[in-house]
Amino acid sequence: MKVQCCLLLPMVLLAGCVQTEAATPAGRAATPSGKPASETPLTLEKLLAKMQAADAIADPVRRCMAYPSPPGITWSQASIKARCELLAPAPKFLFDGAAAKSPVEAAAIFDAGFAALMDDAQASAATKDGRINRAIEAFSDAGALAYADKWLQHSARSPFAHAARGASLLAKARATRGSAFAQETDANDLDTAAGQAKAAADELRQAYELEPRLSAACALRTSALMLSAGSDAAIANGRACAHAHPESYFAAWTWSSAAEPRWGGSQAELDEVSRFLEANIARNPLHGSVLGRIKAYDLT
């Protein structure tokens, strides 16, 4: 199994750090040359030096935190910290489980590791959401399906095993579907991808029924439904998931994706997502990133 620190959904990386929030301009006093003070040769030279210093940091989270904001832009420290934490390495128990000598041992390691993430009393709900999503996404690889299958054989009632298998099946569906337009994709591939996505959605439904706190399962299911059941089902699931987990950046992101008119949603649905995010942004500063994405979509 190739354990990877990949995220549930695509992120925009700017200068090595996730910076997608609708940012707040800082004061931009003009210099005698007419250029903003934040864009003089001296300030840009200092900015470059800070970026180069950050590049030298090996740890991805510390490197992200050390990156300066672009000229004239200010993000809140809470927002930067939240998005930088998404770059943390996959939890060690995933590597330990993948290296286990037997499937029984691997299943025990995986179950214990996920349970510890879920029950961490020191972490906020938003932090746990990010960590669990990152761990589930380690199985979003075609090669991980065999590990998920073996895990499920020995932990048939494990919500995490069902979620891992769902993530693997969804990865296969996406690979089968490809990125071309439907009219440019073989009909058999479309049917196969839809079947794989349906199987993924079924696994993720079981995972969420077994553990209603597992926001990663319902968020991923929204994506699986977009490939299998269509936009109406995906939007309904996305809305329900976000309202059940208002702290979940991933639930909000998948709902907003399903709501986009180009995928069968509507502007009215996007507006509903925006109102939900504005009402719950205090629960997770990363909701600002989703709001920024929606505003950017409105401009296209």
mmCIF file of C-alpha atoms in Angstrom:
data_model
loop_
_atom_site.group_PDB
_atom_site.id
_atom_site.type_symbol
_atom_site.label_atom_id
_atom_site.label_comp_id
_atom_site.label_asym_id
_atom_site.label_seq_id
_atom_site.Cartn_x
_atom_site.Cartn_y
_atom_site.Cartn_z
ATOM 1 C CA MET A 1 0.000 0.000 0.000
ATOM 2 C CA LYS A 2 1.370 3.375 -0.982
ATOM 3 C CA VAL A 3 0.547 5.560 2.002
ATOM 4 C CA GLN A 4 0.238 9.102 0.790
ATOM 5 C CA CYS A 5 -0.746 12.414 2.344
ATOM 6 C CA CYS A 6 -3.283 13.419 -0.245
ATOM 7 C CA LEU A 7 -6.303 15.573 0.438
ATOM 8 C CA LEU A 8 -9.987 14.809 -0.212
ATOM 9 C CA LEU A 9 -10.340 17.499 -2.761
ATOM 10 C CA PRO A 10 -7.945 19.606 -4.991
ATOM 11 C CA MET A 11 -6.311 22.543 -3.221
ATOM 12 C CA VAL A 12 -4.561 25.584 -4.649
ATOM 13 C CA LEU A 13 -0.945 25.730 -3.500
ATOM 14 C CA LEU A 14 0.589 29.171 -3.566
ATOM 15 C CA ALA A 15 4.278 29.515 -2.761
ATOM 16 C CA GLY A 16 4.285 26.154 -1.032
ATOM 17 C CA CYS A 17 1.329 26.811 1.254
ATOM 18 C CA VAL A 18 -2.396 26.335 0.854
ATOM 19 C CA GLN A 19 -3.717 29.855 0.277
ATOM 20 C CA THR A 20 -7.219 29.776 -1.189
ATOM 21 C CA GLU A 21 -9.176 31.998 1.172
ATOM 22 C CA ALA A 22 -10.687 35.228 -0.036
ATOM 23 C CA ALA A 23 -7.934 37.343 1.473
ATOM 24 C CA THR A 24 -8.142 40.700 3.177
ATOM 25 C CA PRO A 25 -5.992 43.438 1.607
ATOM 26 C CA ALA A 26 -3.657 45.138 4.024
ATOM 27 C CA GLY A 27 -3.065 48.894 3.988
ATOM 28 C CA ARG A 28 -1.353 49.730 0.701
ATOM 29 C CA ALA A 29 0.174 53.188 0.992
ATOM 30 C CA ALA A 30 1.693 54.486 -2.231
ATOM 31 C CA THR A 31 5.363 55.388 -2.564
ATOM 32 C CA PRO A 32 6.643 58.442 -4.468
ATOM 33 C CA SER A 33 7.021 56.181 -7.521
ATOM 34 C CA GLY A 34 3.305 55.459 -7.408
ATOM 35 C CA LYS A 35 3.792 51.795 -6.509
ATOM 36 C CA PRO A 36 2.226 50.357 -3.327
ATOM 37 C CA ALA A 37 4.664 50.316 -0.431
ATOM 38 C CA SER A 38 4.345 46.545 -0.292
ATOM 39 C CA GLU A 39 5.760 46.212 -3.811
ATOM 40 C CA THR A 40 8.964 48.248 -3.645
ATOM 41 C CA PRO A 41 12.226 46.474 -4.603
ATOM 42 C CA LEU A 42 13.308 46.400 -0.953
ATOM 43 C CA THR A 43 10.093 44.826 0.339
ATOM 44 C CA LEU A 44 10.043 42.306 -2.500
ATOM 45 C CA GLU A 45 13.674 41.422 -1.768
ATOM 46 C CA LYS A 46 12.789 40.809 1.872
ATOM 47 C CA LEU A 47 9.793 38.740 0.828
ATOM 48 C CA LEU A 48 11.977 36.587 -1.421
ATOM 49 C CA ALA A 49 14.453 36.055 1.410
ATOM 50 C CA LYS A 50 11.657 34.862 3.705
ATOM 51 C CA MET A 51 10.386 32.488 1.006
ATOM 52 C CA GLN A 52 13.861 31.055 0.477
ATOM 53 C CA ALA A 53 14.296 30.573 4.218
ATOM 54 C CA ALA A 54 10.957 28.782 4.388
ATOM 55 C CA ASP A 55 11.938 26.544 1.469
ATOM 56 C CA ALA A 56 14.858 25.257 3.513
ATOM 57 C CA ILE A 57 12.551 23.852 6.219
ATOM 58 C CA ALA A 58 12.009 20.117 5.769
ATOM 59 C CA ASP A 59 8.842 19.714 7.820
ATOM 60 C CA PRO A 60 5.875 20.524 5.511
ATOM 61 C CA VAL A 61 3.723 22.115 8.224
ATOM 62 C CA ARG A 62 6.516 24.297 9.611
ATOM 63 C CA ARG A 63 7.547 25.221 6.068
ATOM 64 C CA CYS A 64 3.987 26.270 5.257
ATOM 65 C CA MET A 65 3.659 28.287 8.459
ATOM 66 C CA ALA A 66 6.943 30.091 7.713
ATOM 67 C CA TYR A 67 5.875 31.259 4.258
ATOM 68 C CA PRO A 68 5.063 34.970 4.109
ATOM 69 C CA SER A 69 1.782 36.198 2.672
ATOM 70 C CA PRO A 70 1.926 37.756 -0.812
ATOM 71 C CA PRO A 71 2.406 41.542 -0.925
ATOM 72 C CA GLY A 72 -0.591 43.482 0.326
ATOM 73 C CA ILE A 73 -2.465 40.379 1.491
ATOM 74 C CA THR A 74 -3.131 39.271 5.050
ATOM 75 C CA TRP A 75 -4.592 35.943 6.155
ATOM 76 C CA SER A 76 -5.562 35.306 9.741
ATOM 77 C CA GLN A 77 -3.135 33.179 11.729
ATOM 78 C CA ALA A 78 -5.949 30.753 12.549
ATOM 79 C CA SER A 79 -6.694 30.291 8.848
ATOM 80 C CA ILE A 80 -3.038 29.773 7.941
ATOM 81 C CA LYS A 81 -2.520 27.296 10.773
ATOM 82 C CA ALA A 82 -5.622 25.301 9.809
ATOM 83 C CA ARG A 83 -4.657 24.953 6.171
ATOM 84 C CA CYS A 84 -1.003 24.250 6.912
ATOM 85 C CA GLU A 85 -2.004 21.376 9.201
ATOM 86 C CA LEU A 86 -3.542 19.679 6.160
ATOM 87 C CA LEU A 87 -0.010 19.223 4.828
ATOM 88 C CA ALA A 88 1.098 17.131 7.809
ATOM 89 C CA PRO A 89 2.376 13.629 7.010
ATOM 90 C CA ALA A 90 -0.056 10.730 7.110
ATOM 91 C CA PRO A 91 -0.384 9.240 10.620
ATOM 92 C CA LYS A 92 2.336 6.759 11.554
ATOM 93 C CA PHE A 93 -0.149 3.964 12.286
ATOM 94 C CA LEU A 94 -0.932 3.750 8.555
ATOM 95 C CA PHE A 95 2.672 2.862 7.805
ATOM 96 C CA ASP A 96 2.737 0.425 10.717
ATOM 97 C CA GLY A 97 -0.427 -1.282 9.460
ATOM 98 C CA ALA A 98 0.877 -1.506 5.917
ATOM 99 C CA ALA A 99 4.070 -3.125 7.219
ATOM 100 C CA ALA A 100 2.277 -5.575 9.547
ATOM 101 C CA LYS A 101 3.227 -9.231 9.267
ATOM 102 C CA SER A 102 -0.346 -10.478 8.995
ATOM 103 C CA PRO A 103 -3.753 -9.129 7.902
ATOM 104 C CA VAL A 104 -5.081 -9.670 11.437
ATOM 105 C CA GLU A 105 -2.308 -7.537 12.901
ATOM 106 C CA ALA A 106 -2.805 -4.880 10.206
ATOM 107 C CA ALA A 107 -6.544 -4.695 10.881
ATOM 108 C CA ALA A 108 -5.938 -4.241 14.607
ATOM 109 C CA ILE A 109 -3.398 -1.472 13.999
ATOM 110 C CA PHE A 110 -5.658 0.349 11.547
ATOM 111 C CA ASP A 111 -8.723 0.109 13.808
ATOM 112 C CA ALA A 112 -6.831 1.297 16.890
ATOM 113 C CA GLY A 113 -5.215 4.162 15.014
ATOM 114 C CA PHE A 114 -8.457 5.502 13.567
ATOM 115 C CA ALA A 115 -10.261 5.098 16.901
ATOM 116 C CA ALA A 116 -7.543 7.152 18.590
ATOM 117 C CA LEU A 117 -7.988 9.941 16.037
ATOM 118 C CA MET A 118 -11.746 9.868 16.499
ATOM 119 C CA ASP A 119 -11.629 9.894 20.298
ATOM 120 C CA ASP A 120 -8.827 12.446 20.769
ATOM 121 C CA ALA A 121 -10.245 14.682 23.487
ATOM 122 C CA GLN A 122 -7.520 17.305 23.002
ATOM 123 C CA ALA A 123 -8.310 18.008 19.337
ATOM 124 C CA SER A 124 -11.082 20.282 18.142
ATOM 125 C CA ALA A 125 -13.840 18.902 15.946
ATOM 126 C CA ALA A 126 -12.383 20.712 12.919
ATOM 127 C CA THR A 127 -8.893 19.351 13.608
ATOM 128 C CA LYS A 128 -10.170 15.792 13.988
ATOM 129 C CA ASP A 129 -12.128 16.170 10.765
ATOM 130 C CA GLY A 130 -8.947 17.125 8.927
ATOM 131 C CA ARG A 131 -6.840 14.362 10.444
ATOM 132 C CA ILE A 132 -9.378 11.616 9.789
ATOM 133 C CA ASN A 133 -9.974 12.767 6.228
ATOM 134 C CA ARG A 134 -6.233 12.744 5.613
ATOM 135 C CA ALA A 135 -5.952 9.213 7.021
ATOM 136 C CA ILE A 136 -8.889 7.878 4.982
ATOM 137 C CA GLU A 137 -7.441 9.494 1.869
ATOM 138 C CA ALA A 138 -4.299 7.382 2.272
ATOM 139 C CA PHE A 139 -6.465 4.607 0.815
ATOM 140 C CA SER A 140 -7.450 6.684 -2.223
ATOM 141 C CA ASP A 141 -5.205 4.659 -4.460
ATOM 142 C CA ALA A 142 -5.998 1.666 -6.643
ATOM 143 C CA GLY A 143 -3.203 -0.296 -4.990
ATOM 144 C CA ALA A 144 -4.733 0.216 -1.554
ATOM 145 C CA LEU A 145 -7.917 -1.718 -2.356
ATOM 146 C CA ALA A 146 -6.282 -5.056 -1.533
ATOM 147 C CA TYR A 147 -5.324 -3.737 1.916
ATOM 148 C CA ALA A 148 -8.817 -2.396 2.525
ATOM 149 C CA ASP A 149 -10.339 -5.738 1.445
ATOM 150 C CA LYS A 150 -8.159 -7.693 3.880
ATOM 151 C CA TRP A 151 -8.877 -5.205 6.638
ATOM 152 C CA LEU A 152 -12.605 -5.557 6.094
ATOM 153 C CA GLN A 153 -12.372 -9.370 6.130
ATOM 154 C CA HIS A 154 -11.032 -9.219 9.685
ATOM 155 C CA SER A 155 -13.064 -6.193 10.867
ATOM 156 C CA ALA A 156 -16.407 -6.559 9.151
ATOM 157 C CA ARG A 157 -18.064 -4.030 11.479
ATOM 158 C CA SER A 158 -15.290 -1.455 11.317
ATOM 159 C CA PRO A 159 -16.608 1.858 9.964
ATOM 160 C CA PHE A 160 -13.053 2.857 9.152
ATOM 161 C CA ALA A 161 -12.471 -0.258 7.059
ATOM 162 C CA HIS A 162 -15.656 0.418 5.092
ATOM 163 C CA ALA A 163 -14.586 4.034 4.601
ATOM 164 C CA ALA A 164 -11.117 2.963 3.444
ATOM 165 C CA ARG A 165 -12.603 0.524 0.944
ATOM 166 C CA GLY A 166 -14.996 3.224 -0.258
ATOM 167 C CA ALA A 167 -12.080 5.615 -0.787
ATOM 168 C CA SER A 168 -10.190 2.969 -2.772
ATOM 169 C CA LEU A 169 -13.199 2.180 -4.967
ATOM 170 C CA LEU A 170 -13.805 5.874 -5.590
ATOM 171 C CA ALA A 171 -10.179 6.262 -6.660
ATOM 172 C CA LYS A 172 -10.666 3.415 -9.140
ATOM 173 C CA ALA A 173 -13.853 5.050 -10.436
ATOM 174 C CA ARG A 174 -12.085 8.353 -10.972
ATOM 175 C CA ALA A 175 -9.216 6.665 -12.776
ATOM 176 C CA THR A 176 -11.646 4.763 -15.007
ATOM 177 C CA ARG A 177 -13.714 7.862 -15.717
ATOM 178 C CA GLY A 178 -10.716 10.039 -16.561
ATOM 179 C CA SER A 179 -10.868 13.799 -16.975
ATOM 180 C CA ALA A 180 -12.184 14.079 -20.529
ATOM 181 C CA PHE A 181 -15.688 15.262 -21.363
ATOM 182 C CA ALA A 182 -18.365 12.565 -21.312
ATOM 183 C CA GLN A 183 -18.774 12.704 -25.090
ATOM 184 C CA GLU A 184 -15.048 12.055 -25.444
ATOM 185 C CA THR A 185 -15.040 9.077 -23.045
ATOM 186 C CA ASP A 186 -15.791 5.486 -24.015
ATOM 187 C CA ALA A 187 -19.334 4.524 -22.996
ATOM 188 C CA ASN A 188 -18.097 1.305 -21.395
ATOM 189 C CA ASP A 189 -15.666 3.284 -19.255
ATOM 190 C CA LEU A 190 -18.477 5.579 -18.143
ATOM 191 C CA ASP A 191 -20.610 2.589 -17.144
ATOM 192 C CA THR A 192 -17.719 0.903 -15.347
ATOM 193 C CA ALA A 193 -16.850 4.084 -13.477
ATOM 194 C CA ALA A 194 -20.467 4.571 -12.441
ATOM 195 C CA GLY A 195 -20.586 1.013 -11.097
ATOM 196 C CA GLN A 196 -17.367 1.471 -9.147
ATOM 197 C CA ALA A 197 -18.602 4.781 -7.763
ATOM 198 C CA LYS A 198 -21.885 3.184 -6.703
ATOM 199 C CA ALA A 199 -19.979 0.461 -4.867
ATOM 200 C CA ALA A 200 -17.914 3.197 -3.206
ATOM 201 C CA ALA A 201 -21.059 5.083 -2.182
ATOM 202 C CA ASP A 202 -22.500 1.882 -0.662
ATOM 203 C CA GLU A 203 -19.340 1.269 1.380
ATOM 204 C CA LEU A 204 -19.280 4.876 2.564
ATOM 205 C CA ARG A 205 -22.950 4.709 3.527
ATOM 206 C CA GLN A 206 -22.225 1.635 5.665
ATOM 207 C CA ALA A 207 -19.264 3.383 7.265
ATOM 208 C CA TYR A 208 -21.356 6.398 8.191
ATOM 209 C CA GLU A 209 -24.216 4.295 9.528
ATOM 210 C CA LEU A 210 -21.767 2.416 11.756
ATOM 211 C CA GLU A 211 -20.112 5.624 12.979
ATOM 212 C CA PRO A 212 -22.163 8.826 12.546
ATOM 213 C CA ARG A 213 -19.188 10.902 13.727
ATOM 214 C CA LEU A 214 -17.196 9.822 10.668
ATOM 215 C CA SER A 215 -17.612 12.988 8.622
ATOM 216 C CA ALA A 216 -15.042 11.743 6.104
ATOM 217 C CA ALA A 217 -17.401 8.975 5.016
ATOM 218 C CA CYS A 218 -20.371 11.215 4.278
ATOM 219 C CA ALA A 219 -18.168 13.844 2.592
ATOM 220 C CA LEU A 220 -16.574 11.253 0.305
ATOM 221 C CA ARG A 221 -19.999 9.787 -0.414
ATOM 222 C CA THR A 222 -21.062 13.105 -1.931
ATOM 223 C CA SER A 223 -18.236 12.759 -4.455
ATOM 224 C CA ALA A 224 -19.128 9.123 -5.138
ATOM 225 C CA LEU A 225 -22.768 10.033 -5.767
ATOM 226 C CA MET A 226 -21.736 12.682 -8.278
ATOM 227 C CA LEU A 227 -20.193 9.889 -10.370
ATOM 228 C CA SER A 228 -22.933 7.327 -9.836
ATOM 229 C CA ALA A 229 -26.343 8.743 -8.942
ATOM 230 C CA GLY A 230 -26.170 12.260 -10.323
ATOM 231 C CA SER A 231 -26.220 15.819 -9.054
ATOM 232 C CA ASP A 232 -29.564 15.739 -7.218
ATOM 233 C CA ALA A 233 -28.509 12.839 -5.000
ATOM 234 C CA ALA A 234 -25.043 14.338 -4.483
ATOM 235 C CA ILE A 235 -26.449 17.741 -3.513
ATOM 236 C CA ALA A 236 -28.915 16.192 -1.068
ATOM 237 C CA ASN A 237 -26.161 14.156 0.562
ATOM 238 C CA GLY A 238 -23.784 17.110 0.600
ATOM 239 C CA ARG A 239 -26.326 19.352 2.275
ATOM 240 C CA ALA A 240 -27.212 16.744 4.895
ATOM 241 C CA CYS A 241 -23.546 15.991 5.590
ATOM 242 C CA ALA A 242 -22.574 19.642 5.993
ATOM 243 C CA HIS A 243 -25.468 20.342 8.351
ATOM 244 C CA ALA A 244 -24.598 17.243 10.407
ATOM 245 C CA HIS A 245 -20.938 18.333 10.555
ATOM 246 C CA PRO A 246 -20.836 22.148 10.350
ATOM 247 C CA GLU A 247 -17.180 22.059 11.418
ATOM 248 C CA SER A 248 -16.155 19.930 8.421
ATOM 249 C CA TYR A 249 -14.299 21.779 5.686
ATOM 250 C CA PHE A 250 -14.429 18.653 3.506
ATOM 251 C CA ALA A 251 -18.192 18.240 3.849
ATOM 252 C CA ALA A 252 -18.689 21.890 2.894
ATOM 253 C CA TRP A 253 -16.278 21.613 -0.028
ATOM 254 C CA THR A 254 -17.963 18.568 -1.550
ATOM 255 C CA TRP A 255 -21.408 20.135 -1.128
ATOM 256 C CA SER A 256 -20.205 23.297 -2.883
ATOM 257 C CA SER A 257 -18.720 21.213 -5.716
ATOM 258 C CA ALA A 258 -21.963 19.311 -6.253
ATOM 259 C CA ALA A 259 -23.880 22.614 -6.160
ATOM 260 C CA GLU A 260 -21.960 24.183 -9.047
ATOM 261 C CA PRO A 261 -24.208 24.751 -12.088
ATOM 262 C CA ARG A 262 -21.662 23.123 -14.418
ATOM 263 C CA TRP A 263 -22.176 19.815 -12.574
ATOM 264 C CA GLY A 264 -25.961 20.054 -12.462
ATOM 265 C CA GLY A 265 -26.414 22.341 -9.484
ATOM 266 C CA SER A 266 -27.662 25.926 -9.520
ATOM 267 C CA GLN A 267 -26.745 29.420 -8.432
ATOM 268 C CA ALA A 268 -29.504 29.231 -5.835
ATOM 269 C CA GLU A 269 -27.855 26.127 -4.371
ATOM 270 C CA LEU A 270 -24.443 27.828 -4.325
ATOM 271 C CA ASP A 271 -26.015 30.780 -2.549
ATOM 272 C CA GLU A 272 -27.404 28.383 0.073
ATOM 273 C CA VAL A 273 -23.927 26.934 0.580
ATOM 274 C CA SER A 274 -22.515 30.445 0.992
ATOM 275 C CA ARG A 275 -25.088 31.347 3.640
ATOM 276 C CA PHE A 276 -24.315 28.122 5.513
ATOM 277 C CA LEU A 277 -20.565 28.834 5.426
ATOM 278 C CA GLU A 278 -20.975 32.410 6.602
ATOM 279 C CA ALA A 279 -23.099 31.184 9.523
ATOM 280 C CA ASN A 280 -20.539 28.548 10.518
ATOM 281 C CA ILE A 281 -17.170 30.064 9.640
ATOM 282 C CA ALA A 282 -16.296 30.381 13.339
ATOM 283 C CA ARG A 283 -16.338 26.577 13.570
ATOM 284 C CA ASN A 284 -13.557 26.200 11.010
ATOM 285 C CA PRO A 285 -11.524 29.031 9.453
ATOM 286 C CA LEU A 286 -11.087 26.888 6.328
ATOM 287 C CA HIS A 287 -14.714 27.595 5.461
ATOM 288 C CA GLY A 288 -13.342 30.900 4.191
ATOM 289 C CA SER A 289 -11.495 28.959 1.501
ATOM 290 C CA VAL A 290 -14.758 27.455 0.265
ATOM 291 C CA LEU A 291 -16.394 30.876 0.277
ATOM 292 C CA GLY A 292 -13.494 32.252 -1.757
ATOM 293 C CA ARG A 293 -13.859 29.400 -4.226
ATOM 294 C CA ILE A 294 -17.583 30.096 -4.638
ATOM 295 C CA LYS A 295 -16.910 33.806 -5.212
ATOM 296 C CA ALA A 296 -14.275 32.912 -7.796
ATOM 297 C CA TYR A 297 -16.769 30.604 -9.518
ATOM 298 C CA ASP A 298 -19.292 33.443 -9.667
ATOM 299 C CA LEU A 299 -16.748 35.543 -11.577
ATOM 300 C CA THR A 300 -16.129 32.929 -14.282
#
